[in-house]
C-alpha angles and dihedrals in degrees: 000000000000094000094048120093136184109213107206126197111227112215114057093005108055100009134026112275107237095165116261097000105218101147115076090208090064092060110117130166118231110246111273096010096110090050089050092053091047091052090053090048091052091050092053094245115140117243116212127176116214115185138171109222105186089160087084093057090043091054096242092125139348133243094262089058090049092050091050089052090050091049089053091047091053089048092050092049090046089059085065093044089252121139133197113211094206142343121218123185137182114218094184132108122163094219095046127127099227103082099211091056099034096095141108109254144174095242102062108100128280084038111087101230098110092046093046090053090050091050090052096045100037104030097240126177103222095195090062095040136091138220117208120190148133100236137073089241090063092054093043089053091051090052093048094053099037097249125131112265121214121186118207121206093222118096110007094342096105091054092048090054093045092051090046090225099153144015108232122187089237138008117212131185090231145342089277093062092040090058091047089054092046093050092049090049094047091047092051095247093124 
């Protein structure tokens, strides 16, 4: 299990999507998400957050604010004995207002840059790994890299399904059910 990872989108998948989260006090876990992360930890599967953070390029907040939010998120998960192995974020957005971040890049989902960095740093086997998210870009990324894509109906997920934008391997009501499905699959129960 050590080479398997579950790449989890942040906003709308792990935490409530409040639109450009810039206030640490607005950080709120989606019900069951900490338990889902803890179950992955217990199984030996790596847990990696990959998140597009265009708010930096748009000037809504800076990287130090984002890092403080991530520290608080790690603390909140820790209160549930849940651990994130690593967090990767993309601060870029081509139409942003902050010049140094207003670029096209290879890390903004669905581009594979964040995942490639995780593979290099954490020794992950992509073919045995999963991407869980609430947007079409999460599923498209999974398909590009050969991982299994799971769409959750939290966040924007219901709209993605309604608009029939992508074809995920599995659709789950939330991260909790996505992890249940992953663990059954990994353990050969599916």
